[in-house]
C-alpha cells in the first residue's frame, strides 16, 4: 500500500469524498503507514485502485470488536464496490479474526453511506454529538452503528 499514497490522496481529495474525511494528505499517509492496531487495504476494480478500507481491532477479551472505515472514489460510487469491500472485510473479521461485533461511524448527514451500512446489517446505536472536528474547525455529529456477526447481509448490487 505505500505505493498507493498518491492515488489515496486523489480519492480522499475528491470533493464528494473529502467532505466526509479529513485532510487528504494526512489521511493518505496514515492509510499507507497505519498506527498499531489499524490495517488498511486498497480497493481495486479492474486493476485500478478505486478506494481504501481500514479496520481497527479491539482485542481486549471483554470488549473484542473491530471498527471499519471506507472511502471509494466518487467515479465508482453506485457500482456496489463499497458494499462488496465492506462485506468482504466484515466476513474476514468475523470468520477469521473471530470478532462478533463490528462498528462504523459515518457523519449523521452522510445519508448515502448510512443506507449502505443498513443494507449490510449495521444498526444505529446512537448519535455521538460533536464527534468530529472538520478541517475548518467546525464540529460534526457522528452516527455510531454496529453489526453483530449474525446480522451481516450480503450486499445487493445496483
Coordinates of N, CA, C and O in Angstrom, one line a residue:
X1 N 0.8 -1.2 0.0 CA 0.0 0.0 0.0 C 0.8 1.3 0.0 O 0.3 2.3 -0.4
X2 N 2.1 1.3 0.4 CA 2.8 2.5 0.4 C 2.9 3.2 -1.0 O 2.9 4.4 -1.1
X3 N 2.9 2.3 -2.0 CA 2.9 2.8 -3.4 C 1.5 3.4 -3.8 O 1.4 4.0 -4.9
X4 N 0.5 3.3 -3.0 CA -0.8 3.8 -3.3 C -1.1 5.2 -2.7 O -2.2 5.8 -2.9
X5 N -0.1 5.8 -2.1 CA -0.3 7.1 -1.4 C -0.9 8.2 -2.3 O -1.8 8.9 -1.9
X6 N -0.3 8.3 -3.5 CA -0.8 9.4 -4.4 C -2.2 9.1 -4.8 O -3.0 10.0 -4.9
X7 N -2.5 7.9 -5.1 CA -3.9 7.5 -5.5 C -4.9 7.7 -4.4 O -6.0 8.3 -4.5
X8 N -4.4 7.4 -3.1 CA -5.3 7.6 -2.0 C -5.6 9.1 -1.8 O -6.7 9.5 -1.5
X9 N -4.5 9.9 -2.0 CA -4.7 11.4 -1.9 C -5.7 11.9 -2.9 O -6.6 12.7 -2.6
X10 N -5.7 11.3 -4.1 CA -6.6 11.7 -5.2 C -8.0 11.3 -4.8 O -9.0 12.1 -4.9
X11 N -8.2 10.1 -4.3 CA -9.5 9.6 -3.9 C -10.1 10.4 -2.7 O -11.2 10.9 -2.8
X12 N -9.2 10.6 -1.7 CA -9.7 11.3 -0.5 C -9.9 12.8 -0.7 O -10.6 13.5 0.0
X13 N -9.2 13.3 -1.8 CA -9.3 14.7 -2.1 C -10.4 15.1 -3.0 O -10.7 16.3 -3.2
X14 N -11.1 14.1 -3.6 CA -12.2 14.4 -4.5 C -13.3 15.0 -3.6 O -13.6 14.6 -2.6
X15 N -13.9 16.1 -4.1 CA -14.9 16.9 -3.3 C -16.0 16.0 -2.7 O -16.4 16.2 -1.6
X16 N -16.5 15.0 -3.5 CA -17.6 14.2 -3.0 C -17.1 13.2 -1.9 O -18.0 12.7 -1.1
X17 N -15.8 13.0 -1.8 CA -15.3 12.1 -0.7 C -14.7 13.0 0.4 O -14.9 12.7 1.6
X18 N -14.0 14.1 0.1 CA -13.3 14.9 1.0 C -14.3 15.5 2.1 O -13.9 15.7 3.2
X19 N -15.5 15.7 1.7 CA -16.5 16.3 2.7 C -16.7 15.4 3.9 O -17.1 15.8 4.9
X20 N -16.4 14.1 3.7 CA -16.6 13.1 4.8 C -15.3 12.7 5.5 O -15.3 12.0 6.5
X21 N -14.1 13.1 5.0 CA -12.8 12.8 5.5 C -12.1 14.0 5.9 O -12.5 15.1 5.6
X22 N -10.9 13.8 6.5 CA -10.1 15.0 6.9 C -9.2 15.4 5.8 O -9.5 15.2 4.6
X23 N -8.0 15.9 6.2 CA -7.0 16.3 5.2 C -6.6 15.1 4.4 O -6.1 14.1 4.9
X24 N -6.7 15.2 3.0 CA -6.4 14.1 2.1 C -4.9 13.7 2.3 O -4.6 12.5 2.2
X25 N -4.0 14.6 2.4 CA -2.6 14.2 2.5 C -2.3 13.5 3.8 O -1.6 12.4 3.8
X26 N -2.9 13.9 4.9 CA -2.7 13.3 6.2 C -3.3 11.9 6.2 O -2.8 10.9 6.7
X27 N -4.6 11.8 5.8 CA -5.3 10.6 5.7 C -4.7 9.5 4.8 O -4.6 8.4 5.2
X28 N -4.2 10.0 3.7 CA -3.5 9.0 2.8 C -2.2 8.5 3.4 O -1.9 7.3 3.3
X29 N -1.4 9.4 4.0 CA -0.2 9.0 4.7 C -0.5 8.0 5.8 O 0.2 7.0 5.9
X30 N -1.5 8.2 6.6 CA -1.9 7.3 7.7 C -2.4 6.0 7.1 O -2.1 4.9 7.6
X31 N -3.1 6.0 6.0 CA -3.6 4.8 5.4 C -2.4 3.9 4.9 O -2.5 2.7 5.0
X32 N -1.3 4.6 4.4 CA -0.2 3.8 3.9 C 0.8 3.4 5.0 O 1.6 2.4 4.9
X33 N 0.7 4.0 6.2 CA 1.6 3.7 7.3 C 0.7 3.8 8.6 O 0.8 4.7 9.4
X34 N -0.3 2.8 8.7 CA -1.3 2.9 9.8 C -0.7 2.8 11.2 O 0.4 2.1 11.3
X35 N -1.3 3.4 12.2 CA -0.8 3.2 13.5 C -1.1 1.7 14.0 O -1.8 1.0 13.3
X36 N -0.4 1.3 15.0 CA -0.6 0.0 15.6 C -2.1 -0.3 15.8 O -2.8 0.5 16.3
X37 N -2.4 -1.5 15.4 CA -3.8 -2.0 15.6 C -4.7 -1.6 14.4 O -5.9 -2.1 14.4
X38 N -4.3 -0.8 13.5 CA -5.1 -0.5 12.3 C -4.5 -1.2 11.1 O -3.3 -1.2 10.9
X39 N -5.4 -1.7 10.3 CA -5.0 -2.3 9.0 C -5.7 -1.7 7.9 O -6.9 -1.4 7.9
X40 N -5.0 -1.4 6.8 CA -5.6 -0.7 5.7 C -5.4 -1.6 4.4 O -4.4 -2.3 4.3
X41 N -6.3 -1.4 3.5 CA -6.3 -2.2 2.3 C -6.8 -1.3 1.1 O -7.7 -0.5 1.3
X42 N -6.2 -1.5 0.0 CA -6.6 -0.8 -1.2 C -7.8 -1.6 -1.8 O -7.8 -2.8 -1.8
X43 N -8.8 -0.9 -2.3 CA -9.9 -1.5 -3.0 C -9.6 -1.3 -4.5 O -9.4 -0.2 -5.0
X44 N -9.6 -2.4 -5.2 CA -9.4 -2.4 -6.6 C -10.6 -2.8 -7.4 O -11.4 -3.7 -7.0
X45 N -10.7 -2.3 -8.6 CA -11.7 -2.7 -9.6 C -11.1 -2.7 -11.0 O -10.6 -1.6 -11.4
X46 N -11.0 -3.8 -11.6 CA -10.4 -3.9 -12.9 C -9.0 -3.5 -12.9 O -8.5 -2.9 -13.9
X47 N -8.3 -3.8 -11.8 CA -6.8 -3.4 -11.7 C -6.6 -2.0 -11.4 O -5.4 -1.6 -11.3
X48 N -7.6 -1.2 -11.1 CA -7.4 0.2 -10.7 C -7.8 0.4 -9.3 O -8.8 -0.2 -8.8
X49 N -7.0 1.1 -8.5 CA -7.3 1.4 -7.1 C -8.4 2.4 -7.1 O -8.2 3.5 -7.6
X50 N -9.5 2.0 -6.5 CA -10.7 2.9 -6.5 C -11.1 3.3 -5.1 O -12.0 4.1 -5.0
X51 N -10.4 2.8 -4.1 CA -10.8 3.2 -2.8 C -9.9 2.6 -1.8 O -8.9 1.9 -2.1
X52 N -10.2 2.8 -0.5 CA -9.4 2.2 0.6 C -10.4 1.9 1.7 O -11.5 2.5 1.8
X53 N -10.0 0.9 2.4 CA -10.8 0.4 3.6 C -9.9 0.0 4.7 O -8.8 -0.4 4.5
X54 N -10.3 0.3 5.9 CA -9.5 0.1 7.1 C -10.3 -0.6 8.2 O -11.5 -0.5 8.3
X55 N -9.5 -1.3 9.0 CA -10.1 -1.9 10.2 C -9.2 -1.6 11.4 O -8.0 -1.5 11.3
X56 N -9.9 -1.4 12.5 CA -9.1 -1.2 13.8 C -9.7 -2.2 14.8 O -10.9 -2.2 15.1
X57 N -8.9 -3.1 15.3 CA -9.4 -4.2 16.1 C -9.1 -3.9 17.6 O -8.0 -3.5 18.0
X58 N -10.1 -4.1 18.4 CA -10.0 -4.1 19.8 C -9.9 -5.6 20.3 O -10.9 -6.3 20.1
X59 N -8.8 -5.9 20.8 CA -8.5 -7.3 21.2 C -8.6 -7.6 22.6 O -8.4 -8.8 23.1
X60 N -9.0 -6.7 23.5 CA -9.2 -6.9 24.9 C -10.3 -8.0 25.0 O -11.4 -7.7 24.4
X61 N -10.1 -9.1 25.6 CA -11.1 -10.2 25.6 C -12.5 -9.7 26.0 O -13.5 -10.2 25.3
X62 N -12.7 -8.9 26.9 CA -14.0 -8.4 27.3 C -14.7 -7.5 26.3 O -16.0 -7.4 26.3
X63 N -14.0 -6.9 25.4 CA -14.5 -5.9 24.5 C -14.2 -6.2 23.1 O -14.2 -5.3 22.2
X64 N -13.8 -7.4 22.8 CA -13.3 -7.8 21.4 C -14.3 -7.3 20.4 O -15.5 -7.7 20.3
X65 N -13.8 -6.5 19.4 CA -14.7 -6.0 18.3 C -13.7 -5.3 17.3 O -12.5 -5.3 17.5
X66 N -14.3 -4.8 16.2 CA -13.5 -4.1 15.2 C -14.3 -3.0 14.6 O -15.5 -3.1 14.5
X67 N -13.6 -1.9 14.3 CA -14.2 -0.8 13.7 C -13.8 -0.7 12.2 O -12.7 -1.2 11.9
X68 N -14.6 -0.1 11.4 CA -14.3 -0.1 9.9 C -14.4 1.4 9.4 O -15.2 2.2 10.0
X69 N -13.6 1.7 8.4 CA -13.7 2.9 7.7 C -13.5 2.6 6.2 O -12.8 1.7 5.9
X70 N -14.2 3.4 5.3 CA -14.1 3.1 3.9 C -14.2 4.5 3.1 O -14.9 5.4 3.6
X71 N -13.5 4.5 2.0 CA -13.7 5.6 1.1 C -13.5 5.1 -0.3 O -12.6 4.3 -0.6
X72 N -14.5 5.4 -1.2 CA -14.5 5.0 -2.6 C -14.5 6.2 -3.4 O -15.3 7.1 -3.2
X73 N -13.7 6.3 -4.5 CA -13.6 7.4 -5.4 C -15.0 7.7 -5.9 O -15.7 6.7 -6.3
X74 N -15.4 8.9 -6.0 CA -16.8 9.3 -6.5 C -17.1 8.7 -7.9 O -18.3 8.4 -8.1
X75 N -16.1 8.5 -8.7 CA -16.4 8.0 -10.1 C -16.9 6.5 -10.0 O -17.4 6.0 -11.0
X76 N -16.7 5.9 -8.9 CA -17.1 4.5 -8.7 C -18.2 4.3 -7.8 O -18.6 3.2 -7.5
X77 N -18.8 5.4 -7.3 CA -20.0 5.3 -6.4 C -21.2 4.7 -7.2 O -21.3 4.8 -8.4
X78 N -22.0 4.0 -6.5 CA -23.2 3.4 -7.1 C -23.0 2.1 -7.9 O -23.9 1.6 -8.5
X79 N -21.8 1.5 -7.8 CA -21.5 0.3 -8.5 C -21.4 -0.9 -7.6 O -21.1 -2.0 -8.1
X80 N -21.6 -0.8 -6.4 CA -21.6 -1.9 -5.4 C -20.2 -2.2 -4.9 O -20.0 -3.2 -4.2
X81 N -19.2 -1.4 -5.3 CA -17.8 -1.7 -4.9 C -17.7 -1.5 -3.3 O -17.0 -2.3 -2.7
X82 N -18.2 -0.4 -2.8 CA -18.1 -0.2 -1.4 C -18.8 -1.3 -0.5 O -18.2 -1.8 0.4
X83 N -20.0 -1.7 -0.9 CA -20.7 -2.7 -0.2 C -19.9 -4.1 -0.3 O -19.9 -4.8 0.7
X84 N -19.4 -4.4 -1.4 CA -18.7 -5.6 -1.6 C -17.4 -5.6 -0.7 O -17.1 -6.6 -0.1
X85 N -16.7 -4.5 -0.7 CA -15.5 -4.4 0.1 C -15.8 -4.5 1.6 O -15.1 -5.2 2.3
X86 N -16.8 -3.8 2.0 CA -17.2 -3.9 3.4 C -17.6 -5.3 3.8 O -17.2 -5.8 4.9
X87 N -18.4 -5.9 3.0 CA -18.9 -7.3 3.3 C -17.7 -8.2 3.3 O -17.6 -9.1 4.2
X88 N -16.7 -8.1 2.4 CA -15.6 -9.0 2.4 C -14.7 -8.8 3.7 O -14.3 -9.8 4.3
X89 N -14.5 -7.5 4.0 CA -13.7 -7.3 5.3 C -14.4 -7.7 6.5 O -13.9 -8.3 7.4
X90 N -15.7 -7.5 6.5 CA -16.6 -7.9 7.7 C -16.5 -9.4 7.9 O -16.3 -9.9 9.0
X91 N -16.7 -10.1 6.8 CA -16.6 -11.6 6.9 C -15.3 -12.0 7.4 O -15.2 -13.0 8.2
X92 N -14.2 -11.4 6.9 CA -12.9 -11.8 7.4 C -12.8 -11.5 8.9 O -12.3 -12.4 9.6
X93 N -13.2 -10.4 9.3 CA -13.1 -10.0 10.7 C -13.9 -10.9 11.6 O -13.5 -11.2 12.7
X94 N -15.1 -11.4 11.1 CA -15.9 -12.3 11.9 C -15.4 -13.7 11.8 O -15.2 -14.4 12.8
X95 N -15.2 -14.2 10.6 CA -14.9 -15.6 10.4 C -13.5 -16.0 10.7 O -13.2 -17.1 11.1
X96 N -12.5 -15.1 10.3 CA -11.1 -15.5 10.5 C -10.6 -14.9 11.8 O -9.9 -15.6 12.6
X97 N -10.8 -13.6 12.1 CA -10.3 -12.9 13.2 C -11.1 -13.2 14.5 O -10.7 -13.0 15.6
X98 N -12.3 -13.7 14.3 CA -13.2 -14.1 15.5 C -13.9 -13.0 16.2 O -14.3 -13.1 17.3
X99 N -14.1 -11.8 15.5 CA -14.9 -10.8 16.2 C -16.4 -11.1 16.0 O -16.8 -11.6 15.0
X100 N -17.1 -10.7 17.0 CA -18.6 -10.9 17.0 C -19.3 -9.7 16.7 O -20.5 -9.7 16.4
X101 N -18.6 -8.5 16.8 CA -19.3 -7.2 16.7 C -18.4 -6.3 15.9 O -17.2 -6.2 16.2
X102 N -19.0 -5.5 15.0 CA -18.3 -4.5 14.2 C -19.0 -3.2 14.3 O -20.2 -3.1 14.5
X103 N -18.2 -2.1 14.2 CA -18.8 -0.8 14.3 C -18.3 0.1 13.1 O -17.3 -0.2 12.5
X104 N -19.1 1.1 12.8 CA -18.7 2.1 11.8 C -19.4 3.4 12.2 O -20.4 3.4 12.9
X105 N -18.8 4.5 11.9 CA -19.3 5.8 12.4 C -19.4 6.9 11.4 O -18.6 7.9 11.5
X106 N -20.3 6.8 10.5 CA -20.5 7.9 9.5 C -21.0 9.2 10.1 O -21.6 9.2 11.2
X107 N -20.7 10.3 9.4 CA -21.4 11.6 9.8 C -22.9 11.4 9.7 O -23.4 10.7 8.9
X108 N -23.6 12.0 10.6 CA -25.1 11.8 10.7 C -25.7 12.3 9.4 O -26.8 11.8 9.0
X109 N -25.1 13.2 8.6 CA -25.7 13.6 7.4 C -25.2 12.9 6.2 O -25.5 13.3 5.0
X110 N -24.4 11.9 6.3 CA -23.9 11.1 5.2 C -25.0 10.0 4.9 O -24.8 8.8 5.2
X111 N -26.1 10.4 4.4 CA -27.2 9.5 4.2 C -26.9 8.4 3.2 O -27.4 7.2 3.5
X112 N -26.2 8.6 2.2 CA -25.8 7.5 1.2 C -25.1 6.4 1.9 O -25.4 5.2 1.8
X113 N -24.1 6.8 2.7 CA -23.3 5.8 3.5 C -24.2 5.0 4.5 O -24.1 3.8 4.6
X114 N -25.0 5.8 5.2 CA -25.8 5.1 6.2 C -26.8 4.1 5.6 O -27.0 3.0 6.1
X115 N -27.3 4.5 4.4 CA -28.2 3.5 3.7 C -27.5 2.2 3.3 O -28.0 1.1 3.5
X116 N -26.2 2.4 2.8 CA -25.4 1.2 2.5 C -25.2 0.4 3.8 O -25.3 -0.9 3.7
X117 N -24.7 1.0 4.8 CA -24.4 0.3 6.1 C -25.6 -0.5 6.6 O -25.5 -1.6 7.0
X118 N -26.8 0.1 6.5 CA -28.0 -0.5 7.0 C -28.3 -1.8 6.1 O -28.7 -2.8 6.6
X119 N -28.1 -1.6 4.8 CA -28.4 -2.8 3.9 C -27.5 -4.0 4.2 O -27.8 -5.1 4.0
X120 N -26.3 -3.7 4.7 CA -25.3 -4.8 5.1 C -25.6 -5.4 6.5 O -25.0 -6.4 6.9
X121 N -26.5 -4.7 7.2 CA -26.9 -5.2 8.6 C -26.5 -4.4 9.7 O -26.8 -4.7 10.9
X122 N -25.8 -3.3 9.5 CA -25.5 -2.4 10.6 C -26.7 -1.7 11.1 O -27.6 -1.4 10.3
X123 N -26.8 -1.4 12.4 CA -27.9 -0.8 13.0 C -27.4 0.5 13.8 O -26.4 0.4 14.4
X124 N -28.2 1.5 13.8 CA -27.8 2.7 14.6 C -27.8 2.4 16.1 O -28.7 1.7 16.6
X125 N -26.8 2.9 16.7 CA -26.7 2.7 18.2 C -27.0 4.1 18.8 O -27.7 4.1 19.8
X126 N -26.5 5.2 18.2 CA -26.8 6.5 18.8 C -25.9 7.5 18.1 O -25.0 7.2 17.4
X127 N -26.3 8.8 18.3 CA -25.6 9.9 17.8 C -24.5 10.3 18.8 O -24.8 10.5 20.0
X128 N -23.3 10.5 18.2 CA -22.2 11.0 19.0 C -22.1 12.5 18.7 O -21.7 12.9 17.6
X129 N -22.5 13.3 19.7 CA -22.6 14.8 19.4 C -21.2 15.4 19.3 O -20.3 15.0 20.1
X130 N -21.1 16.3 18.4 CA -19.8 17.0 18.2 C -18.6 16.0 18.2 O -17.6 16.2 18.8
X131 N -18.8 15.0 17.4 CA -17.9 13.8 17.4 C -16.6 14.1 16.6 O -15.5 13.6 17.0
X132 N -16.7 14.9 15.6 CA -15.6 15.0 14.7 C -15.3 16.5 14.4 O -16.2 17.3 14.1
X133 N -14.0 16.9 14.5 CA -13.6 18.2 14.2 C -13.2 18.3 12.7 O -12.3 17.5 12.3
X134 N -13.8 19.1 11.9 CA -13.6 19.2 10.5 C -12.3 20.1 10.3 O -11.9 20.9 11.2
X135 N -11.7 20.0 9.1 CA -10.5 20.9 8.8 C -10.8 22.4 9.1 O -9.9 23.1 9.4
X136 N -12.0 22.8 8.9 CA -12.3 24.3 9.1 C -12.6 24.6 10.6 O -12.9 25.7 10.9
X137 N -12.5 23.6 11.4 CA -12.7 23.8 12.9 C -14.1 23.6 13.4 O -14.3 23.5 14.6
X138 N -15.1 23.4 12.5 CA -16.4 23.1 12.9 C -16.5 21.7 13.4 O -15.7 20.8 13.1
X139 N -17.5 21.4 14.3 CA -17.7 20.1 14.8 C -18.9 19.5 14.2 O -19.9 20.1 13.9
X140 N -18.8 18.2 13.9 CA -19.9 17.5 13.3 C -20.3 16.2 14.1 O -19.4 15.6 14.6
X141 N -21.6 15.9 14.1 CA -22.1 14.8 14.8 C -21.8 13.5 14.0 O -21.8 13.6 12.8
X142 N -21.6 12.4 14.7 CA -21.4 11.1 14.0 C -22.5 10.1 14.5 O -23.1 10.3 15.5
X143 N -22.8 9.2 13.6 CA -23.8 8.1 14.0 C -23.0 6.9 14.2 O -22.3 6.3 13.3
X144 N -23.0 6.4 15.4 CA -22.4 5.1 15.8 C -23.3 4.0 15.3 O -24.5 4.0 15.7
X145 N -22.8 3.1 14.5 CA -23.6 1.9 14.0 C -22.8 0.7 14.4 O -21.6 0.7 14.4
X146 N -23.6 -0.4 14.7 CA -22.9 -1.7 14.9 C -23.6 -2.8 14.2 O -24.7 -2.7 13.7
X147 N -22.8 -3.9 14.1 CA -23.3 -5.1 13.4 C -22.9 -6.3 14.2 O -21.7 -6.4 14.5
X148 N -23.8 -7.2 14.5 CA -23.4 -8.4 15.2 C -23.2 -9.5 14.1 O -23.8 -9.4 13.0
X149 N -22.4 -10.4 14.3 CA -22.0 -11.4 13.3 C -23.2 -12.0 12.6 O -23.2 -12.1 11.4
X150 N -24.2 -12.3 13.3 CA -25.4 -12.9 12.8 C -26.2 -12.0 11.9 O -27.1 -12.4 11.1
X151 N -26.0 -10.6 12.0 CA -26.7 -9.6 11.2 C -26.1 -9.3 9.9 O -26.8 -8.7 9.1
X152 N -24.9 -9.8 9.6 CA -24.3 -9.5 8.3 C -25.1 -10.0 7.1 O -25.4 -11.2 7.1
X153 N -25.3 -9.1 6.2 CA -26.1 -9.4 5.0 C -25.2 -9.2 3.8 O -24.5 -8.2 3.7
X154 N -25.3 -10.1 2.8 CA -24.5 -9.9 1.6 C -25.0 -8.7 0.8 O -26.2 -8.4 0.9
X155 N -24.1 -7.9 0.2 CA -24.5 -6.7 -0.5 C -25.4 -7.0 -1.7 O -25.2 -8.0 -2.4
X156 N -26.3 -6.1 -1.9 CA -27.1 -6.2 -3.1 C -26.3 -5.4 -4.2 O -25.6 -4.5 -3.8
X157 N -26.5 -5.7 -5.4 CA -25.7 -5.0 -6.4 C -26.7 -4.1 -7.2 O -27.8 -4.5 -7.5
X158 N -26.2 -2.9 -7.6 CA -27.0 -2.0 -8.3 C -27.4 -2.5 -9.7 O -26.8 -3.4 -10.2

